[in-house]
mmCIF file with all atom_site columns, C-alpha atoms in Angstrom:
data_model
loop_
_atom_site.group_PDB
_atom_site.id
_atom_site.type_symbol
_atom_site.label_atom_id
_atom_site.label_alt_id
_atom_site.label_comp_id
_atom_site.label_asym_id
_atom_site.label_entity_id
_atom_site.label_seq_id
_atom_site.pdbx_PDB_ins_code
_atom_site.Cartn_x
_atom_site.Cartn_y
_atom_site.Cartn_z
_atom_site.occupancy
_atom_site.B_iso_or_equiv
_atom_site.pdbx_formal_charge
_atom_site.auth_seq_id
_atom_site.auth_comp_id
_atom_site.auth_asym_id
_atom_site.auth_atom_id
_atom_site.pdbx_PDB_model_num
ATOM 1   C CA . MET A 1 1   ? 0.000   0.000  0.000   1.00 53.00 ? 1062 MET A CA 1
ATOM 2   C CA . ALA A 1 2   ? 1.354   3.466  -0.847  1.00 60.00 ? 1063 ALA A CA 1
ATOM 3   C CA . GLU A 1 3   ? 1.717   5.799  2.125   1.00 62.00 ? 1064 GLU A CA 1
ATOM 4   C CA . LEU A 1 4   ? 2.904   9.272  2.845   1.00 61.00 ? 1065 LEU A CA 1
ATOM 5   C CA . ASN A 1 5   ? 4.609   9.708  6.208   1.00 61.00 ? 1066 ASN A CA 1
ATOM 6   C CA . SER A 1 6   ? 4.291   13.322 7.242   1.00 60.00 ? 1067 SER A CA 1
ATOM 7   C CA . SER A 1 7   ? 5.706   13.234 10.794  1.00 59.00 ? 1068 SER A CA 1
ATOM 8   C CA . PRO A 1 8   ? 8.811   15.328 11.357  1.00 60.00 ? 1069 PRO A CA 1
ATOM 9   C CA . ALA A 1 9   ? 12.065  13.707 12.420  1.00 59.00 ? 1070 ALA A CA 1
ATOM 10  C CA . LYS A 1 10  ? 12.687  13.763 16.179  1.00 59.00 ? 1071 LYS A CA 1
ATOM 11  C CA . ALA A 1 11  ? 15.304  16.180 17.339  1.00 60.00 ? 1072 ALA A CA 1
ATOM 12  C CA . GLY A 1 12  ? 17.204  15.043 20.415  1.00 60.00 ? 1073 GLY A CA 1
ATOM 13  C CA . GLY A 1 13  ? 15.428  15.845 23.587  1.00 58.00 ? 1074 GLY A CA 1
ATOM 14  C CA . ARG A 1 14  ? 12.584  14.580 25.546  1.00 62.00 ? 1075 ARG A CA 1
ATOM 15  C CA . SER A 1 15  ? 9.279   13.593 24.242  1.00 59.00 ? 1076 SER A CA 1
ATOM 16  C CA . ALA A 1 16  ? 6.435   14.630 26.425  1.00 65.00 ? 1077 ALA A CA 1
ATOM 17  C CA . ARG A 1 17  ? 3.768   12.985 24.326  1.00 74.00 ? 1078 ARG A CA 1
ATOM 18  C CA . THR A 1 18  ? 3.801   10.481 21.642  1.00 74.00 ? 1079 THR A CA 1
ATOM 19  C CA . ARG A 1 19  ? 2.220   11.649 18.447  1.00 76.00 ? 1080 ARG A CA 1
ATOM 20  C CA . ILE A 1 20  ? 0.618   9.324  16.014  1.00 77.00 ? 1081 ILE A CA 1
ATOM 21  C CA . ALA A 1 21  ? 1.857   9.957  12.498  1.00 77.00 ? 1082 ALA A CA 1
ATOM 22  C CA . ALA A 1 22  ? -0.877  11.021 10.069  1.00 79.00 ? 1083 ALA A CA 1
ATOM 23  C CA . ARG A 1 23  ? -1.130  8.541  7.250   1.00 81.00 ? 1084 ARG A CA 1
ATOM 24  C CA . VAL A 1 24  ? -2.586  9.391  3.870   1.00 82.00 ? 1085 VAL A CA 1
ATOM 25  C CA . ASP A 1 25  ? -3.669  6.400  1.825   1.00 85.00 ? 1086 ASP A CA 1
ATOM 26  C CA . LEU A 1 26  ? -2.531  6.973  -1.783  1.00 85.00 ? 1087 LEU A CA 1
ATOM 27  C CA . THR A 1 27  ? -3.825  3.700  -3.195  1.00 87.00 ? 1088 THR A CA 1
ATOM 28  C CA . ALA A 1 28  ? -6.726  5.340  -5.018  1.00 89.00 ? 1089 ALA A CA 1
ATOM 29  C CA . MET A 1 29  ? -4.455  7.922  -6.636  1.00 91.00 ? 1090 MET A CA 1
ATOM 30  C CA . VAL A 1 30  ? -2.038  5.234  -7.854  1.00 91.00 ? 1091 VAL A CA 1
ATOM 31  C CA . ASP A 1 31  ? -4.971  3.288  -9.318  1.00 92.00 ? 1092 ASP A CA 1
ATOM 32  C CA . LEU A 1 32  ? -6.200  6.404  -11.081 1.00 93.00 ? 1093 LEU A CA 1
ATOM 33  C CA . ALA A 1 33  ? -2.737  7.080  -12.508 1.00 94.00 ? 1094 ALA A CA 1
ATOM 34  C CA . PHE A 1 34  ? -2.540  3.573  -13.968 1.00 93.00 ? 1095 PHE A CA 1
ATOM 35  C CA . LEU A 1 35  ? -6.028  3.916  -15.428 1.00 94.00 ? 1096 LEU A CA 1
ATOM 36  C CA . LEU A 1 36  ? -5.090  7.208  -17.117 1.00 94.00 ? 1097 LEU A CA 1
ATOM 37  C CA . ILE A 1 37  ? -1.840  5.797  -18.479 1.00 94.00 ? 1098 ILE A CA 1
ATOM 38  C CA . THR A 1 38  ? -3.677  2.761  -19.843 1.00 92.00 ? 1099 THR A CA 1
ATOM 39  C CA . PHE A 1 39  ? -6.379  4.949  -21.413 1.00 91.00 ? 1100 PHE A CA 1
ATOM 40  C CA . PHE A 1 40  ? -3.926  7.233  -23.212 1.00 88.00 ? 1101 PHE A CA 1
ATOM 41  C CA . MET A 1 41  ? -1.803  4.319  -24.417 1.00 87.00 ? 1102 MET A CA 1
ATOM 42  C CA . LEU A 1 42  ? -4.869  2.607  -25.886 1.00 85.00 ? 1103 LEU A CA 1
ATOM 43  C CA . THR A 1 43  ? -6.222  5.731  -27.576 1.00 83.00 ? 1104 THR A CA 1
ATOM 44  C CA . THR A 1 44  ? -2.898  6.550  -29.218 1.00 80.00 ? 1105 THR A CA 1
ATOM 45  C CA . THR A 1 45  ? -2.391  3.022  -30.532 1.00 75.00 ? 1106 THR A CA 1
ATOM 46  C CA . LEU A 1 46  ? -5.957  2.703  -31.831 1.00 72.00 ? 1107 LEU A CA 1
ATOM 47  C CA . GLN A 1 47  ? -5.861  6.021  -33.684 1.00 67.00 ? 1108 GLN A CA 1
ATOM 48  C CA . LYS A 1 48  ? -5.386  5.528  -37.442 1.00 71.00 ? 1109 LYS A CA 1
ATOM 49  C CA . ASN A 1 49  ? -3.039  7.555  -39.582 1.00 71.00 ? 1110 ASN A CA 1
ATOM 50  C CA . ASN A 1 50  ? -4.936  9.541  -42.239 1.00 73.00 ? 1111 ASN A CA 1
ATOM 51  C CA . ALA A 1 51  ? -2.022  10.402 -44.503 1.00 72.00 ? 1112 ALA A CA 1
ATOM 52  C CA . MET A 1 52  ? -2.012  9.819  -48.232 1.00 68.00 ? 1113 MET A CA 1
ATOM 53  C CA . ALA A 1 53  ? 1.269   8.787  -49.829 1.00 69.00 ? 1114 ALA A CA 1
ATOM 54  C CA . ILE A 1 54  ? 2.567   11.126 -52.519 1.00 65.00 ? 1115 ILE A CA 1
ATOM 55  C CA . SER A 1 55  ? 5.170   9.813  -54.912 1.00 63.00 ? 1116 SER A CA 1
ATOM 56  C CA . MET A 1 56  ? 7.382   12.647 -56.062 1.00 60.00 ? 1117 MET A CA 1
ATOM 57  C CA . PRO A 1 57  ? 10.034  12.376 -58.807 1.00 59.00 ? 1118 PRO A CA 1
ATOM 58  C CA . SER A 1 58  ? 13.695  12.455 -57.924 1.00 63.00 ? 1119 SER A CA 1
ATOM 59  C CA . ASP A 1 59  ? 15.689  15.626 -58.444 1.00 67.00 ? 1120 ASP A CA 1
ATOM 60  C CA . GLY A 1 60  ? 16.931  14.935 -61.941 1.00 64.00 ? 1121 GLY A CA 1
ATOM 61  C CA . GLY A 1 61  ? 16.832  16.608 -65.279 1.00 63.00 ? 1122 GLY A CA 1
ATOM 62  C CA . ALA A 1 62  ? 13.607  17.847 -66.806 1.00 64.00 ? 1123 ALA A CA 1
ATOM 63  C CA . MET A 1 63  ? 11.642  15.334 -68.830 1.00 66.00 ? 1124 MET A CA 1
ATOM 64  C CA . GLY A 1 64  ? 9.782   16.130 -72.014 1.00 71.00 ? 1125 GLY A CA 1
ATOM 65  C CA . VAL A 1 65  ? 6.045   15.520 -71.708 1.00 71.00 ? 1126 VAL A CA 1
ATOM 66  C CA . PRO A 1 66  ? 3.625   15.693 -74.639 1.00 79.00 ? 1127 PRO A CA 1
ATOM 67  C CA . GLN A 1 67  ? 1.137   18.534 -74.219 1.00 84.00 ? 1128 GLN A CA 1
ATOM 68  C CA . SER A 1 68  ? -1.697  16.322 -75.419 1.00 86.00 ? 1129 SER A CA 1
ATOM 69  C CA . ARG A 1 69  ? -1.298  14.211 -72.260 1.00 89.00 ? 1130 ARG A CA 1
ATOM 70  C CA . THR A 1 70  ? -0.826  17.104 -69.826 1.00 92.00 ? 1131 THR A CA 1
ATOM 71  C CA . MET A 1 71  ? -3.715  18.500 -67.790 1.00 93.00 ? 1132 MET A CA 1
ATOM 72  C CA . THR A 1 72  ? -2.945  21.601 -65.734 1.00 94.00 ? 1133 THR A CA 1
ATOM 73  C CA . ILE A 1 73  ? -5.092  22.489 -62.719 1.00 95.00 ? 1134 ILE A CA 1
ATOM 74  C CA . CYS A 1 74  ? -4.567  25.958 -61.202 1.00 95.00 ? 1135 CYS A CA 1
ATOM 75  C CA . LEU A 1 75  ? -6.108  26.459 -57.767 1.00 94.00 ? 1136 LEU A CA 1
ATOM 76  C CA . GLY A 1 76  ? -7.683  29.878 -57.280 1.00 93.00 ? 1137 GLY A CA 1
ATOM 77  C CA . LYS A 1 77  ? -9.732  31.813 -54.747 1.00 92.00 ? 1138 LYS A CA 1
ATOM 78  C CA . ASN A 1 78  ? -13.266 31.055 -53.521 1.00 90.00 ? 1139 ASN A CA 1
ATOM 79  C CA . ASN A 1 79  ? -12.861 27.281 -53.942 1.00 89.00 ? 1140 ASN A CA 1
ATOM 80  C CA . GLN A 1 80  ? -12.446 27.558 -57.703 1.00 92.00 ? 1141 GLN A CA 1
ATOM 81  C CA . ALA A 1 81  ? -10.042 25.701 -59.956 1.00 94.00 ? 1142 ALA A CA 1
ATOM 82  C CA . LEU A 1 82  ? -9.045  26.528 -63.521 1.00 94.00 ? 1143 LEU A CA 1
ATOM 83  C CA . TRP A 1 83  ? -8.033  23.635 -65.754 1.00 94.00 ? 1144 TRP A CA 1
ATOM 84  C CA . TYR A 1 84  ? -6.786  23.303 -69.312 1.00 94.00 ? 1145 TYR A CA 1
ATOM 85  C CA . MET A 1 85  ? -4.923  20.821 -71.466 1.00 93.00 ? 1146 MET A CA 1
ATOM 86  C CA . GLY A 1 86  ? -1.380  21.636 -72.532 1.00 88.00 ? 1147 GLY A CA 1
ATOM 87  C CA . MET A 1 87  ? 0.733   24.522 -71.323 1.00 86.00 ? 1148 MET A CA 1
ATOM 88  C CA . ALA A 1 88  ? -0.201  28.082 -70.352 1.00 83.00 ? 1149 ALA A CA 1
ATOM 89  C CA . ASP A 1 89  ? 1.522   29.610 -73.404 1.00 83.00 ? 1150 ASP A CA 1
ATOM 90  C CA . ALA A 1 90  ? -0.826  27.916 -75.861 1.00 83.00 ? 1151 ALA A CA 1
ATOM 91  C CA . PRO A 1 91  ? -3.469  25.757 -74.168 1.00 87.00 ? 1152 PRO A CA 1
ATOM 92  C CA . LEU A 1 92  ? -4.828  22.934 -76.326 1.00 88.00 ? 1153 LEU A CA 1
ATOM 93  C CA . SER A 1 93  ? -8.281  23.376 -74.794 1.00 87.00 ? 1154 SER A CA 1
ATOM 94  C CA . GLN A 1 94  ? -10.197 26.413 -73.610 1.00 91.00 ? 1155 GLN A CA 1
ATOM 95  C CA . PRO A 1 95  ? -9.416  27.038 -69.917 1.00 92.00 ? 1156 PRO A CA 1
ATOM 96  C CA . ARG A 1 96  ? -12.441 26.372 -67.718 1.00 92.00 ? 1157 ARG A CA 1
ATOM 97  C CA . ILE A 1 97  ? -13.374 27.289 -64.166 1.00 93.00 ? 1158 ILE A CA 1
ATOM 98  C CA . VAL A 1 98  ? -14.852 24.507 -62.030 1.00 93.00 ? 1159 VAL A CA 1
ATOM 99  C CA . ASN A 1 99  ? -15.570 23.965 -58.357 1.00 91.00 ? 1160 ASN A CA 1
ATOM 100 C CA . TYR A 1 100 ? -14.521 20.992 -56.254 1.00 86.00 ? 1161 TYR A CA 1
ATOM 101 C CA . GLY A 1 101 ? -16.798 17.986 -56.115 1.00 80.00 ? 1162 GLY A CA 1
ATOM 102 C CA . LYS A 1 102 ? -18.414 15.290 -58.230 1.00 84.00 ? 1163 LYS A CA 1
ATOM 103 C CA . ALA A 1 103 ? -19.938 17.553 -60.883 1.00 88.00 ? 1164 ALA A CA 1
ATOM 104 C CA . GLY A 1 104 ? -16.961 19.910 -61.062 1.00 91.00 ? 1165 GLY A CA 1
ATOM 105 C CA . LEU A 1 105 ? -13.317 18.946 -60.916 1.00 92.00 ? 1166 LEU A CA 1
ATOM 106 C CA . ARG A 1 106 ? -13.885 15.193 -60.597 1.00 92.00 ? 1167 ARG A CA 1
ATOM 107 C CA . GLN A 1 107 ? -16.023 15.060 -63.735 1.00 93.00 ? 1168 GLN A CA 1
ATOM 108 C CA . ALA A 1 108 ? -13.488 17.138 -65.690 1.00 93.00 ? 1169 ALA A CA 1
ATOM 109 C CA . ILE A 1 109 ? -10.615 14.891 -64.608 1.00 94.00 ? 1170 ILE A CA 1
ATOM 110 C CA . ILE A 1 110 ? -12.465 11.655 -65.383 1.00 94.00 ? 1171 ILE A CA 1
ATOM 111 C CA . ASN A 1 111 ? -13.556 12.948 -68.813 1.00 93.00 ? 1172 ASN A CA 1
ATOM 112 C CA . LYS A 1 112 ? -10.002 13.968 -69.719 1.00 93.00 ? 1173 LYS A CA 1
ATOM 113 C CA . VAL A 1 113 ? -8.540  10.688 -68.416 1.00 93.00 ? 1174 VAL A CA 1
ATOM 114 C CA . ASN A 1 114 ? -10.877 8.741  -70.683 1.00 93.00 ? 1175 ASN A CA 1
ATOM 115 C CA . GLU A 1 115 ? -10.248 11.069 -73.640 1.00 93.00 ? 1176 GLU A CA 1
ATOM 116 C CA . VAL A 1 116 ? -6.443  10.912 -73.371 1.00 91.00 ? 1177 VAL A CA 1
ATOM 117 C CA . LYS A 1 117 ? -6.526  7.131  -72.875 1.00 92.00 ? 1178 LYS A CA 1
ATOM 118 C CA . ALA A 1 118 ? -8.665  6.730  -76.021 1.00 93.00 ? 1179 ALA A CA 1
ATOM 119 C CA . GLN A 1 119 ? -6.475  9.055  -78.144 1.00 90.00 ? 1180 GLN A CA 1
ATOM 120 C CA . THR A 1 120 ? -2.964  8.093  -77.061 1.00 88.00 ? 1181 THR A CA 1
ATOM 121 C CA . GLY A 1 121 ? -3.354  4.805  -75.212 1.00 88.00 ? 1182 GLY A CA 1
ATOM 122 C CA . LYS A 1 122 ? -1.267  6.257  -72.378 1.00 88.00 ? 1183 LYS A CA 1
ATOM 123 C CA . ASP A 1 123 ? -2.062  7.728  -68.983 1.00 89.00 ? 1184 ASP A CA 1
ATOM 124 C CA . ILE A 1 124 ? -2.692  11.413 -68.392 1.00 92.00 ? 1185 ILE A CA 1
ATOM 125 C CA . ILE A 1 125 ? -0.203  13.580 -66.500 1.00 92.00 ? 1186 ILE A CA 1
ATOM 126 C CA . VAL A 1 126 ? -1.693  16.172 -64.141 1.00 93.00 ? 1187 VAL A CA 1
ATOM 127 C CA . LEU A 1 127 ? 0.103   19.326 -63.002 1.00 93.00 ? 1188 LEU A CA 1
ATOM 128 C CA . VAL A 1 128 ? -1.381  20.912 -59.876 1.00 95.00 ? 1189 VAL A CA 1
ATOM 129 C CA . LYS A 1 129 ? -0.474  24.574 -59.421 1.00 94.00 ? 1190 LYS A CA 1
ATOM 130 C CA . PRO A 1 130 ? -1.745  26.112 -56.174 1.00 95.00 ? 1191 PRO A CA 1
ATOM 131 C CA . SER A 1 131 ? -1.846  29.911 -56.112 1.00 94.00 ? 1192 SER A CA 1
ATOM 132 C CA . ASN A 1 132 ? -1.276  32.054 -53.064 1.00 92.00 ? 1193 ASN A CA 1
ATOM 133 C CA . ARG A 1 133 ? -5.029  32.791 -53.027 1.00 91.00 ? 1194 ARG A CA 1
ATOM 134 C CA . SER A 1 134 ? -6.008  29.127 -52.664 1.00 92.00 ? 1195 SER A CA 1
ATOM 135 C CA . HIS A 1 135 ? -6.358  27.284 -49.375 1.00 92.00 ? 1196 HIS A CA 1
ATOM 136 C CA . TYR A 1 136 ? -4.628  24.135 -48.217 1.00 91.00 ? 1197 TYR A CA 1
ATOM 137 C CA . ASP A 1 137 ? -8.007  22.343 -48.302 1.00 92.00 ? 1198 ASP A CA 1
ATOM 138 C CA . ASN A 1 138 ? -8.184  23.074 -52.042 1.00 92.00 ? 1199 ASN A CA 1
ATOM 139 C CA . LEU A 1 139 ? -4.914  21.225 -52.593 1.00 93.00 ? 1200 LEU A CA 1
ATOM 140 C CA . VAL A 1 140 ? -6.069  18.291 -50.451 1.00 92.00 ? 1201 VAL A CA 1
ATOM 141 C CA . ASN A 1 141 ? -9.404  18.136 -52.322 1.00 92.00 ? 1202 ASN A CA 1
ATOM 142 C CA . THR A 1 142 ? -7.584  18.207 -55.663 1.00 93.00 ? 1203 THR A CA 1
ATOM 143 C CA . LEU A 1 143 ? -5.274  15.384 -54.604 1.00 92.00 ? 1204 LEU A CA 1
ATOM 144 C CA . ASP A 1 144 ? -8.321  13.426 -53.408 1.00 92.00 ? 1205 ASP A CA 1
ATOM 145 C CA . GLU A 1 145 ? -9.987  13.858 -56.810 1.00 92.00 ? 1206 GLU A CA 1
ATOM 146 C CA . ILE A 1 146 ? -6.776  12.731 -58.537 1.00 93.00 ? 1207 ILE A CA 1
ATOM 147 C CA . ASN A 1 147 ? -6.640  9.712  -56.234 1.00 91.00 ? 1208 ASN A CA 1
ATOM 148 C CA . ILE A 1 148 ? -10.315 8.881  -56.918 1.00 90.00 ? 1209 ILE A CA 1
ATOM 149 C CA . ALA A 1 149 ? -9.626  9.014  -60.672 1.00 91.00 ? 1210 ALA A CA 1
ATOM 150 C CA . LYS A 1 150 ? -6.700  6.590  -60.104 1.00 90.00 ? 1211 LYS A CA 1
ATOM 151 C CA . ILE A 1 151 ? -4.101  8.844  -61.703 1.00 91.00 ? 1212 ILE A CA 1
ATOM 152 C CA . ASP A 1 152 ? -0.543  7.804  -60.890 1.00 87.00 ? 1213 ASP A CA 1
ATOM 153 C CA . ARG A 1 153 ? 1.318   10.578 -62.680 1.00 88.00 ? 1214 ARG A CA 1
ATOM 154 C CA . TYR A 1 154 ? 0.865   13.982 -61.159 1.00 90.00 ? 1215 TYR A CA 1
ATOM 155 C CA . ALA A 1 155 ? 3.053   16.732 -59.795 1.00 89.00 ? 1216 ALA A CA 1
ATOM 156 C CA . ILE A 1 156 ? 2.580   19.704 -57.504 1.00 92.00 ? 1217 ILE A CA 1
ATOM 157 C CA . VAL A 1 157 ? 4.487   22.580 -59.090 1.00 92.00 ? 1218 VAL A CA 1
ATOM 158 C CA . ASP A 1 158 ? 4.851   26.313 -58.545 1.00 93.00 ? 1219 ASP A CA 1
ATOM 159 C CA . ILE A 1 159 ? 2.359   28.479 -60.370 1.00 93.00 ? 1220 ILE A CA 1
ATOM 160 C CA . ALA A 1 160 ? 3.756   30.513 -63.274 1.00 92.00 ? 1221 ALA A CA 1
ATOM 161 C CA . ALA A 1 161 ? 2.971   34.147 -64.058 1.00 93.00 ? 1222 ALA A CA 1
ATOM 162 C CA . LYS A 1 162 ? 0.970   33.107 -67.142 1.00 93.00 ? 1223 LYS A CA 1
ATOM 163 C CA . ASP A 1 163 ? -1.193  30.846 -64.980 1.00 92.00 ? 1224 ASP A CA 1
ATOM 164 C CA . VAL A 1 164 ? -1.824  33.736 -62.590 1.00 92.00 ? 1225 VAL A CA 1
ATOM 165 C CA . ASP A 1 165 ? -2.824  35.865 -65.586 1.00 92.00 ? 1226 ASP A CA 1
ATOM 166 C CA . LEU A 1 166 ? -5.291  33.164 -66.666 1.00 90.00 ? 1227 LEU A CA 1
ATOM 167 C CA . LEU A 1 167 ? -6.756  33.036 -63.149 1.00 91.00 ? 1228 LEU A CA 1
ATOM 168 C CA . LYS A 1 168 ? -7.118  36.832 -63.165 1.00 92.00 ? 1229 LYS A CA 1
ATOM 169 C CA . LYS A 1 169 ? -8.765  36.728 -66.588 1.00 92.00 ? 1230 LYS A CA 1
ATOM 170 C CA . TYR A 1 170 ? -11.399 34.312 -65.280 1.00 91.00 ? 1231 TYR A CA 1
ATOM 171 C CA . ASN A 1 171 ? -11.760 36.240 -61.979 1.00 90.00 ? 1232 ASN A CA 1
ATOM 172 C CA . ALA A 1 172 ? -10.418 33.364 -59.897 1.00 88.00 ? 1233 ALA A CA 1
ATOM 173 C CA . TYR A 1 173 ? -7.341  35.097 -58.462 1.00 86.00 ? 1234 TYR A CA 1
#
């Protein structure tokens, strides 16, 4: 049993009376401490990790990618995304503004995946360009949509000045 002895040490001299030492029973507090330790150990081991693995290319030379297989998604303000095929200098398709969700970005990605697969027989490559007006949730939602569409080749890259100009043109910056 755990105890706390709180009687002072006797200094030499006479003892007129004998005092009984006050004893505090600490058993309940020790039990509570073990219960708390057990609870926190169980909750931390049962908690699942919600991270999504991102495969990034190694730091090597630049690779040439056909524009017909490249889809660029620029993340703008107010939960809007601008997407186009090709590069910002001369997009192969008209840039379009969409929102996040099934009818917006997901539908655009799935349509383009199917179109590129039918035309070239190869997988699409997606470039995600977050702007400084977008939120972190927008990037996470975009990566979720890419993951739902089962796209293996994508990259998160810095937004270029021409992409910012496109976002401004469509009032999404």
